CSV table of C-alpha atoms in Angstrom, one decimal:
chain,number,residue,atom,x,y,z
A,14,UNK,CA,103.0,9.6,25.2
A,15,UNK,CA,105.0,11.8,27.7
A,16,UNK,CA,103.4,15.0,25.6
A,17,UNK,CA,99.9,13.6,26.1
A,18,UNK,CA,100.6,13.0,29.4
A,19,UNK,CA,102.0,16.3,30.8
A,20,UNK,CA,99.3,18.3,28.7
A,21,UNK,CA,96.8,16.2,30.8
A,22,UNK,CA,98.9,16.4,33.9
A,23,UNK,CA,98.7,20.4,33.1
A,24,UNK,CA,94.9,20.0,33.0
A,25,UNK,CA,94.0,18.5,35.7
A,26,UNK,CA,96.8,20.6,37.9
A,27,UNK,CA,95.2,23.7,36.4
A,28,UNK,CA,91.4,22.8,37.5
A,29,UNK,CA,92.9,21.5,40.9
A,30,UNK,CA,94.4,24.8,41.6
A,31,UNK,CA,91.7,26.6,40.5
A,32,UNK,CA,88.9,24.5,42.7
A,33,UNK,CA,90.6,24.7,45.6
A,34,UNK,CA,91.3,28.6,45.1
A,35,UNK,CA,87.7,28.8,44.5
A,36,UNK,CA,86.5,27.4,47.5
A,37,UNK,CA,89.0,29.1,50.1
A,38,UNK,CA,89.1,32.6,48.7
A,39,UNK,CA,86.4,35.2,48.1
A,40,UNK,CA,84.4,37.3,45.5
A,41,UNK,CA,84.4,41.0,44.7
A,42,UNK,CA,81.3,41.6,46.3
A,43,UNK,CA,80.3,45.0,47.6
A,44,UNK,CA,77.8,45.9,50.1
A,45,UNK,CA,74.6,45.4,48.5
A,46,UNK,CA,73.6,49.1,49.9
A,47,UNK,CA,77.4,50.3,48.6
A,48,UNK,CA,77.2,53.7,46.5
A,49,UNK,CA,73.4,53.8,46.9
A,50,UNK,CA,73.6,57.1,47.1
A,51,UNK,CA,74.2,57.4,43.3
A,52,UNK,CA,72.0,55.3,40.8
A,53,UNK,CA,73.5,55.1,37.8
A,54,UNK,CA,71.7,54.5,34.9
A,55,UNK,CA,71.6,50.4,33.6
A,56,UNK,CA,70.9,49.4,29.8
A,57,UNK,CA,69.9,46.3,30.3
A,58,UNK,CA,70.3,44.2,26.7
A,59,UNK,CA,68.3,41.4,26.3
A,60,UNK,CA,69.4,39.9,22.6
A,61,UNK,CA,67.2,37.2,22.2
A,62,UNK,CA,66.4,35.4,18.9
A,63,UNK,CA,63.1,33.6,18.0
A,64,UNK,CA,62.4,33.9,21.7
A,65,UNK,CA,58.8,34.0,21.6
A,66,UNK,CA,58.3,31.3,24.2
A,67,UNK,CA,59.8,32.6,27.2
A,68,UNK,CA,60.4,36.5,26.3
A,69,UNK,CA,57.3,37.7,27.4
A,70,UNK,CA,58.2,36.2,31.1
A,71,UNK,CA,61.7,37.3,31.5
A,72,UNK,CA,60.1,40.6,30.9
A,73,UNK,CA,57.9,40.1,33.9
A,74,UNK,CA,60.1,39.2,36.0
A,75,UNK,CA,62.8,41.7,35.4
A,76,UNK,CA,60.7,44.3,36.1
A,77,UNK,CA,60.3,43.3,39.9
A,78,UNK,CA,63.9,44.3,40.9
A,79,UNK,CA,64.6,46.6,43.9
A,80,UNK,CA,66.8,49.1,41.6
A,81,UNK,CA,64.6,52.7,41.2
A,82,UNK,CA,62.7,52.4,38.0
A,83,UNK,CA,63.9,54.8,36.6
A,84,UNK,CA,67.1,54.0,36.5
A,85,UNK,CA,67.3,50.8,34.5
A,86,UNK,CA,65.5,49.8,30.9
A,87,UNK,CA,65.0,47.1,30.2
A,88,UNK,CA,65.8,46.7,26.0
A,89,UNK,CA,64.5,43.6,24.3
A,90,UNK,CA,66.8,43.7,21.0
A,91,UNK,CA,63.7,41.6,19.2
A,92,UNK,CA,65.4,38.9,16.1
A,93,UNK,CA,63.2,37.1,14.3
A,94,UNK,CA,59.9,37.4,16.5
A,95,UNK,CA,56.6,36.7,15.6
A,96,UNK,CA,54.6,39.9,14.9
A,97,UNK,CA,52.5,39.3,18.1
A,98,UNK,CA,54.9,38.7,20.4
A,99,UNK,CA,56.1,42.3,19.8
A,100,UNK,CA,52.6,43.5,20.4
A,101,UNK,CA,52.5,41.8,23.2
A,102,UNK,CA,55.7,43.3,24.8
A,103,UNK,CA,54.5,46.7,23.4
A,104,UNK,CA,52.2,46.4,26.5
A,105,UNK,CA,55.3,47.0,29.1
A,106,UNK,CA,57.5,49.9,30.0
A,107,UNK,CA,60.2,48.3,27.8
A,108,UNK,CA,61.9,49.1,24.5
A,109,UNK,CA,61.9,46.7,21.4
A,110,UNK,CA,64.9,47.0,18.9
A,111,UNK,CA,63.9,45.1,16.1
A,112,UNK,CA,66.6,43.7,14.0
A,113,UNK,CA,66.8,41.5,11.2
A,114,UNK,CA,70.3,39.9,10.0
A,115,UNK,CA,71.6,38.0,7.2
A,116,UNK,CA,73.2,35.4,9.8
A,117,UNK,CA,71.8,36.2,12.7
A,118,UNK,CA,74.1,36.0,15.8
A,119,UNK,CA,73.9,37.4,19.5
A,120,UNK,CA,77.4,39.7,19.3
A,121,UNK,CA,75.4,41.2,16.0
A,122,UNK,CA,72.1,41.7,18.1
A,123,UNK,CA,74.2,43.6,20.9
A,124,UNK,CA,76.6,45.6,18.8
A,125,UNK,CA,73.6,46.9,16.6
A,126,UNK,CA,71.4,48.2,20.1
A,127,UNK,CA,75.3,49.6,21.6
A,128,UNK,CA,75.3,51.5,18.1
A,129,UNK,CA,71.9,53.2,18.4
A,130,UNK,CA,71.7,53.8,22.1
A,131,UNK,CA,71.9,57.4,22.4
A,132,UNK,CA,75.5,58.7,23.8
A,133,UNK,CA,76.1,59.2,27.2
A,134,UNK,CA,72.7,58.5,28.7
A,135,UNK,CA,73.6,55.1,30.5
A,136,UNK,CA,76.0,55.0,33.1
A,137,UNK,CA,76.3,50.6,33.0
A,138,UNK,CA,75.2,48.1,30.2
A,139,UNK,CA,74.3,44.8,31.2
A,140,UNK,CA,74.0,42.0,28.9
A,141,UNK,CA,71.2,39.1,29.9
A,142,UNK,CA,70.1,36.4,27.9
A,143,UNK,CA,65.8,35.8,26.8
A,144,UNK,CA,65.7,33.4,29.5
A,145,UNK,CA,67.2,35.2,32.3
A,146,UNK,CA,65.5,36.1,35.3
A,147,UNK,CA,67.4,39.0,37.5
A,148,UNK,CA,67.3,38.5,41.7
A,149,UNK,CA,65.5,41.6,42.8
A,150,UNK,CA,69.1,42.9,44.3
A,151,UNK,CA,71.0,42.0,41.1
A,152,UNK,CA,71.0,45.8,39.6
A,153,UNK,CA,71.7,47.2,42.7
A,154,UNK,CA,75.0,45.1,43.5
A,155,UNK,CA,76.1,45.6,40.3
A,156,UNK,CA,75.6,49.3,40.9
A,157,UNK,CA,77.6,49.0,44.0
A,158,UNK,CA,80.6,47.2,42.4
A,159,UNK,CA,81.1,50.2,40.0
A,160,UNK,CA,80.8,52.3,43.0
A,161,UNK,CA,84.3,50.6,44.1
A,162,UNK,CA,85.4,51.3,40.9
A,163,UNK,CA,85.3,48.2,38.4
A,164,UNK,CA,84.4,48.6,34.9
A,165,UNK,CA,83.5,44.9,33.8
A,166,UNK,CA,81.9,42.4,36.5
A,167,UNK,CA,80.4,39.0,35.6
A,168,UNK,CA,77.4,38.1,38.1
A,169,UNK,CA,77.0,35.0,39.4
A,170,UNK,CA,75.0,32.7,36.8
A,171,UNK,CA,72.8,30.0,38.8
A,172,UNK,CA,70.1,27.7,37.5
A,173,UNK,CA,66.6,28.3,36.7
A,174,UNK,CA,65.4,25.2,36.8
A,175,UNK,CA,66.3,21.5,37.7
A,176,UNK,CA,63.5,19.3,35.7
A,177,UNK,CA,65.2,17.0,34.1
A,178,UNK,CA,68.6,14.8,34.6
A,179,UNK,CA,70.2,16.8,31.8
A,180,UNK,CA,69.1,20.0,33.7
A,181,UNK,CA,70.4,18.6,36.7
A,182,UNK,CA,74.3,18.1,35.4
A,183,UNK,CA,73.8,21.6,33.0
A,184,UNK,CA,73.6,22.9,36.5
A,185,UNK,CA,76.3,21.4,38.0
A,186,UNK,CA,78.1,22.7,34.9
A,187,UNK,CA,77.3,26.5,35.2
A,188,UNK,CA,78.3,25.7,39.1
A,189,UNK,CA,81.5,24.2,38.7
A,190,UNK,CA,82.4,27.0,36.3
A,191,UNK,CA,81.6,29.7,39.0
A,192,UNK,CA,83.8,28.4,41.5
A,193,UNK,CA,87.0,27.0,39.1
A,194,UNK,CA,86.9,30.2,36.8
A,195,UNK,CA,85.4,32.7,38.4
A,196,UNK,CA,85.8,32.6,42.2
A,197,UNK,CA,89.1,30.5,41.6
A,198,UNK,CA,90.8,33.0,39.0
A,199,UNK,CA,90.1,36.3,41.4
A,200,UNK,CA,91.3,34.2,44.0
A,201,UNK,CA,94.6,34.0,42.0
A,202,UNK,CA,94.3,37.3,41.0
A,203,UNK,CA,92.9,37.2,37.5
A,204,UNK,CA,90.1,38.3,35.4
A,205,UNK,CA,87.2,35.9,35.4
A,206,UNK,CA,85.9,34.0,32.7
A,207,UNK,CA,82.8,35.8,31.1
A,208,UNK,CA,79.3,33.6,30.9
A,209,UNK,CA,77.7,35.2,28.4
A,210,UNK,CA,75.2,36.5,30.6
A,211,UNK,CA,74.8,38.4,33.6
A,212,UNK,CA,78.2,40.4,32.7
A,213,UNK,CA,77.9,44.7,33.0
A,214,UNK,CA,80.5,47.3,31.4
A,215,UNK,CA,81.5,50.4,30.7
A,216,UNK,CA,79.1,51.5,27.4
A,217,UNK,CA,82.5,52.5,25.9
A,218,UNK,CA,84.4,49.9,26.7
A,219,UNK,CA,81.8,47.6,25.4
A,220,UNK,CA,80.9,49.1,22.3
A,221,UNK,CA,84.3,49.5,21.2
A,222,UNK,CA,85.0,45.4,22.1
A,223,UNK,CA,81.5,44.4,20.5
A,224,UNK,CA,82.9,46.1,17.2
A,225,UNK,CA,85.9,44.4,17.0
A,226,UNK,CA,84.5,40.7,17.4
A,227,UNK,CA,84.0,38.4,14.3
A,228,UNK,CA,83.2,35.1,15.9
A,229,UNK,CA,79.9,33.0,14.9
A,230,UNK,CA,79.8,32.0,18.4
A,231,UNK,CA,81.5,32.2,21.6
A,232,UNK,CA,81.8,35.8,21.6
A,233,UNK,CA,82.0,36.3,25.4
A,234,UNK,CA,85.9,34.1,24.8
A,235,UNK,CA,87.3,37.4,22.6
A,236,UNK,CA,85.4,40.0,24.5
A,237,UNK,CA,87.0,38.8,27.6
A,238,UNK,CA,91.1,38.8,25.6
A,239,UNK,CA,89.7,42.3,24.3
A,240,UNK,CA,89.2,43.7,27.6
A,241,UNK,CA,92.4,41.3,29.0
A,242,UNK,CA,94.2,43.9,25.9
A,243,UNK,CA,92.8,47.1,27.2
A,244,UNK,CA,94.5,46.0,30.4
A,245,UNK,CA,90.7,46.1,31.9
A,246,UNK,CA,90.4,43.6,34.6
A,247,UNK,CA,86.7,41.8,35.1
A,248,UNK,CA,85.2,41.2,38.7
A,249,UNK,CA,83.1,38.1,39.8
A,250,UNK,CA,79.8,38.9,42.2
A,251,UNK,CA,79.2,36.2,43.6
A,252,UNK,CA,76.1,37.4,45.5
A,253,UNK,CA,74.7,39.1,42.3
A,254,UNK,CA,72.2,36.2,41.5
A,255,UNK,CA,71.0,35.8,37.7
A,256,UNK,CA,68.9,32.9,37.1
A,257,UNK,CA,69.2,30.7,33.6
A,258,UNK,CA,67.5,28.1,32.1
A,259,UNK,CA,69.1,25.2,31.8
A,260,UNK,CA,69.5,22.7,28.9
A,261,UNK,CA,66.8,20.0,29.6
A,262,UNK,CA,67.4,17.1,26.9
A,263,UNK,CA,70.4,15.9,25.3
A,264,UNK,CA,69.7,16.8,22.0
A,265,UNK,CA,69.8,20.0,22.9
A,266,UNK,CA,72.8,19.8,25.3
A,267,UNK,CA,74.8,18.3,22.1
A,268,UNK,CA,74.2,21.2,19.8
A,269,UNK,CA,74.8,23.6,22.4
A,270,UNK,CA,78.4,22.0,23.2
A,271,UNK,CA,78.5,21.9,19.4
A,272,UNK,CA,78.7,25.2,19.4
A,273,UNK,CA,81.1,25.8,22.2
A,274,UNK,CA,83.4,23.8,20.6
A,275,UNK,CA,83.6,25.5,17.4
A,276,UNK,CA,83.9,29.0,19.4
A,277,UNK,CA,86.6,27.2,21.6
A,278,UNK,CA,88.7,26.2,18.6
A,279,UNK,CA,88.2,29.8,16.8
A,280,UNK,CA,89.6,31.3,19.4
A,281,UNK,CA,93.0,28.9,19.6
A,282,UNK,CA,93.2,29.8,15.8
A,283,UNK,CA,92.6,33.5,16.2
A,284,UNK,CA,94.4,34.6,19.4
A,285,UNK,CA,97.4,31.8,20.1
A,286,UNK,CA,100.2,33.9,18.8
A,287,UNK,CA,98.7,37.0,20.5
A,288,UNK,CA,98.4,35.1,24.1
A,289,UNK,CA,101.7,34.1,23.6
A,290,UNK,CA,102.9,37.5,23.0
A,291,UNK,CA,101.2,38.9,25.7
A,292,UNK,CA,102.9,36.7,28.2
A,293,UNK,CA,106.2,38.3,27.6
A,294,UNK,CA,104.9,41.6,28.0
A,295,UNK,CA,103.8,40.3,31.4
A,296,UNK,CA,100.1,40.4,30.7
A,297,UNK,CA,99.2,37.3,32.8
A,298,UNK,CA,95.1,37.8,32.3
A,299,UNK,CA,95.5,38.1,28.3
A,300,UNK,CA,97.2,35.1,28.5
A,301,UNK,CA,95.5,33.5,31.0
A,302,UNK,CA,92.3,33.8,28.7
A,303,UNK,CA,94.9,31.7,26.1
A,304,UNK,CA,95.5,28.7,28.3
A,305,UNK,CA,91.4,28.5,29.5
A,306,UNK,CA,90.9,27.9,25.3
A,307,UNK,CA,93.4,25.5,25.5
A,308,UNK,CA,91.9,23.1,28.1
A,309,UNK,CA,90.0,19.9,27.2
A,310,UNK,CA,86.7,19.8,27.8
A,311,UNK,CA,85.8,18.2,31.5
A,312,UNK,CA,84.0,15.1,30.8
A,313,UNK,CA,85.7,14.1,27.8
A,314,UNK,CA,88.9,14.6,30.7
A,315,UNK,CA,86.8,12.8,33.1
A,316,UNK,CA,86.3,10.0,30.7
A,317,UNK,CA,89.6,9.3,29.1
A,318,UNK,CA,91.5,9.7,32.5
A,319,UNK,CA,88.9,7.1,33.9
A,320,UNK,CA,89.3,4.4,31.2
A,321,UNK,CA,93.3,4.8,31.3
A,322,UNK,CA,92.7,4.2,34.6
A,323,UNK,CA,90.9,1.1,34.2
A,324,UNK,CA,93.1,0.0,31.3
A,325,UNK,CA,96.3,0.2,33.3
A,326,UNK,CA,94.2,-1.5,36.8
A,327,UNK,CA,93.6,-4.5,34.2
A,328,UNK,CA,96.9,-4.8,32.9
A,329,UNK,CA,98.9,-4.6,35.7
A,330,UNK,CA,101.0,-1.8,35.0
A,331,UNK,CA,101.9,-0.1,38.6
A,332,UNK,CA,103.4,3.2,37.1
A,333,UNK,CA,100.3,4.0,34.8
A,334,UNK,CA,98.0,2.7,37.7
A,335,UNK,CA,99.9,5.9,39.5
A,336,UNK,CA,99.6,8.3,37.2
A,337,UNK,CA,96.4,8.2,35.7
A,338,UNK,CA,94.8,7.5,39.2
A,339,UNK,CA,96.0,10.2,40.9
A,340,UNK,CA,95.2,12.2,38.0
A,341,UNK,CA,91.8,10.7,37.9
A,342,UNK,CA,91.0,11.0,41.3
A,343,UNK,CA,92.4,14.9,41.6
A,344,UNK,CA,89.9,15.7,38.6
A,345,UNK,CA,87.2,14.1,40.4
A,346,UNK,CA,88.2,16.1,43.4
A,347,UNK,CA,88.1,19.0,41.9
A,348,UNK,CA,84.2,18.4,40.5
A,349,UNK,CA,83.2,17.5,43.5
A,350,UNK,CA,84.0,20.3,45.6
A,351,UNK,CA,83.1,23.0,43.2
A,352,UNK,CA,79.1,22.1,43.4
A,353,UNK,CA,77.3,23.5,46.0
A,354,UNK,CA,75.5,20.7,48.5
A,355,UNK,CA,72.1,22.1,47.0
A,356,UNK,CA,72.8,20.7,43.5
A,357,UNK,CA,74.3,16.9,45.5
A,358,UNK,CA,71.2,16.6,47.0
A,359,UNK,CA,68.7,17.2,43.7
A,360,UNK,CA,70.5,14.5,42.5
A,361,UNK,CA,69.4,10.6,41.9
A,362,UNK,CA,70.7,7.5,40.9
A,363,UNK,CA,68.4,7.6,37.7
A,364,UNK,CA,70.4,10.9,37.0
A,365,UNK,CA,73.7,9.4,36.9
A,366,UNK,CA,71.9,7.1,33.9
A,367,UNK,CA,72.4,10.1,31.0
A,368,UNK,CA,75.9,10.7,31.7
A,369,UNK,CA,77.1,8.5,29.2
A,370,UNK,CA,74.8,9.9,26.7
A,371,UNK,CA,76.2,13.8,27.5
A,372,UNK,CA,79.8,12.4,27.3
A,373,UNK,CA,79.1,10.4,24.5
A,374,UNK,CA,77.4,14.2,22.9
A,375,UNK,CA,80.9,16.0,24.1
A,376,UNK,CA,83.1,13.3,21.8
A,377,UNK,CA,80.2,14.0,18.5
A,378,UNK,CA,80.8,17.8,19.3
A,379,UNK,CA,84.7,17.7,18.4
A,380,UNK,CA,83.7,16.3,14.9
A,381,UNK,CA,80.9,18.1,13.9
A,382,UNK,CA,82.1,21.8,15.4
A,383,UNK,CA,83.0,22.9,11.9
A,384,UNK,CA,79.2,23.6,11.2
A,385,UNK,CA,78.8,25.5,14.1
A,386,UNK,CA,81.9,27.7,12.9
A,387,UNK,CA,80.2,28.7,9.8
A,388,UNK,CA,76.4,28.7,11.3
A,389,UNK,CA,75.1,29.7,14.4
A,390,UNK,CA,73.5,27.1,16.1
A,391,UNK,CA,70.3,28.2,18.0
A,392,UNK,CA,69.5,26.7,21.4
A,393,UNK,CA,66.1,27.0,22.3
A,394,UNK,CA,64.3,27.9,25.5
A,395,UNK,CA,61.1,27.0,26.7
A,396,UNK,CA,59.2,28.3,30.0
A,397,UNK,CA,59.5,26.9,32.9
A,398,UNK,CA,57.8,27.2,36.4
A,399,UNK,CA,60.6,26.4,38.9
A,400,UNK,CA,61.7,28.4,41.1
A,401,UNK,CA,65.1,29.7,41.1
C-alpha cells in the first residue's frame, strides 16, 4: 500500500509541477518574420495509410501556406490507396511515394520516403499526419526556429474539429498534453514530448533515428530517447498552429488508446535499463523520456484517485480521506488549468455523459494492448468541415 501510494503521490506531483510550469512559463517561439531572409527548403512527409477519405483535402489546404512555394513539397508517402485517389492527387504540385509493406506502419512509411529523398536538397523535414491541416504561418515559424538554431521542434498540435462529445474531451486531451509536456517540460528545461505530428528535424538526424526504431507503434516515444541519446534537445512552438482531427466516437477512441498503450509498455521494456543509465551520466532529458513512459494514464488516475476518495469519505477513515483528496483534487487541478477557456466553453452537460464510457475504454486498453504490440492498429479519419 505505501508503494502504491507514493508511485501515485509521484504521479500526481509530477503532472502538478508540470501544469503549473506550463501555464507560467513560455515557448520557444521565434519571430514569425525571424531568418526570413533565408528559406530553407521543407520536406514535408505526409505518411498516410488507406487515407483516401480525407487526403485529397489535407492536400488542399496545405498548399495555402504563406512559405514561398518553392521552398516546401509537399510528399504524400501513398499506403494502400485506391488507384483513383492517386489520380486524383496526380492533379497537384505534389509528389506521391507509393509504398506497399508487409505490416504496414507509419515509422516504415517515413523511413522508406527519408531513404529515397535525394541528399542534401532539403534543408528541414517535417512530419504531418493525412489529416493535418498546416496554419498558413506554420512553415514559416518553423523556418524561423531553425534560424535560432534548433534542430528538432514540435509545433503546437490543436484540434480540427469539435463534433462530437468524444471529439470534445480528444481535444482537451491533445490540450492538456501541450501545456503539461510540452510548455511545462521547456519550462523546466527539458525536451518536449513529441506528438507524432507537426514535429520538423534535421534530414540527418532524422533519418538516422527513423532507421533505428522497431516499434509497431508509438514511434514518436523512441524517436524522442534517440534524439534525448544524441544529446539533441526538441523545442515546443507554441504559436506554430497544426490542426488535427480528432477521434469522434468511442470505438474509435478505444482502439486508438489500444494502441498507445502497447507503444507505452514497449517502450518501459525496451529503454528502462537505458533511462536508468542515462541518469547517472547526468542526462536528465533521456531520462526524463523514461519516467513520462512510466506514468499512468490520466483518467484511469483520475478514476481510481476519485473512488479511493469516495471509499475512504464512506468509511470514515480521516488519514486516507487526506491523502487521496488532496491527491484527487491536485490532479483535477492540474486538468483544469491546462485547457484553454475555448475548449470550457464548447463543452455541455450531455458531454460529461461519455466519460464513463472513455474511462471505461482506457481500463479495456491495458488488457487487450498486446494485439496492438504485434499489429498496428489503424485509426481512421473522415472529413470534416469545421473550422480550425
Amino acid at each position: 500500500m505505501i508503494l502504491l501510494t507514493g508511485y501515485l503521490t509521484f504521479n500526481v506531483l509530477y503532472l502538478f509541477v508540470s501544469a503549473v510550469a506550463g501555464r507560467l512559463g513560455s515557448a520557444d517561439n521565434a519571430p514569425g518574420k525571424a531568418g526570413t531572409n533565408h528559406y530553407r527548403r521543407i520536406a514535408v512527409l505526409i505518411p498516410a495509410y488507406k487515407e483516401d477519405a480525407v487526403i485529397r483535402g489535407s492536400v488542399i489546404a496545405n498548399l495555402q501556406l504563406d512559405y514561398p512555394r518553392d521552398r516546401f513539397d509537399l510528399i504524400v508517402i501513398a499506403d494502400s490507396f485506391l488507384p483513383e485517389t492517386l489520380a486524383k492527387l496526380a492533379e497537384y504540385p505534389i509528389q506521391i511515394m507509393p509504398v506497399s509493406f508487409e505490416q504496414s506502419t507509419v515509422q516504415k512509411s517515413i523511413a522508406w520516403a527519408l531513404n529515397h529523398l535525394p541528399d542534401d536538397t532539403y534543408d528541414i523535414v517535417l512530419i504531418s499526419d493525412a489529416d493535418n491541416h498546416m496554419a498558413p504561418d506554420f512553415l514559416t515559424r518553423i523556418n524561423a526556429a531553425f534560424a535560432q538554431g534548433w534542430r528538432a521542434v514540435q509545433g503546437h498540435r490543436t484540434a480540427k474539429n469539435t463534433n462530437t462529445s468524444v471529439a470534445v474531451f480528444d481535444a482537451m486531451n491533445e490540450e492538456v498534453n501541450n501545456t503539461i509536456f510540452r510548455a511545462g517540460q521547456r519550462a523546466l528545461g527539458l525536451s518536449v514530448t513529441l506528438s507524432g505530428s507537426g514535429m520538423a528535424f534535421e534530414p540527418g538526424l532524422m533519418k538516422q533515428a527513423l532507421n533505428q526504431i522497431k516499434t509497431v507503434g508509438g514511434y514518436d516515444k523512441e524517436l524522442e530517447m534517440l534524439l534525448a541519446l544524441a544529446h539533441v534537445p526538441i523545442g515546443y512552438l507554441s504559436d506554430a498552429i497544426i490542426y488535427d482531427e480528432k477521434v469522434q466516437n468511442v470505438a474509435v477512441f478505444n482502439k486508438q488508446r489500444t494502441r498507445w498503450v502497447a507503444a507505452q509498455v514497449y517502450f518501459v521494456k525496451a529503454y528502462f535499463r537505458t533511462g536508468i543509465a542515462q541518469l547517472f551520466k547526468g542526462n536528465g532529458n533521456a531520462f526524463n523520456a523514461l519516467v513520462k513512459a512510466l506514468l499512468f494514464p490520466r483518467m484511469i488516475l483520475l478514476a481510481l484517485l476519485g473512488l479511493a476518495f469516495l471509499i475512504t469519505l464512506l468509511a470514515g477513515y480521516q488519514p486516507g480521506q487526506l491523502v487521496t483528496g488532496t491527491l484527487f483534487f491536485l490532479l483535477v487541478f492540474s486538468l483544469l488549468v491546462s485547457v484553454p477557456g475555448v475548449l470550457w466553453r464548447k463543452v455541455s452537460i450531455r458531454d460529461f455523459l461519455v466519460l464513463p464510457s472513455l474511462i471505461f475504454g482506457m481500463f479495456l486498453s491495458l488488457l487487450k494492448f498486446k494485439q496492438a504490440g504485434k499489429k498496428f492498429l489503424h485509426t481512421p479519419h473522415a472529413e470534416t468541415t469545421e473550422p480550425g
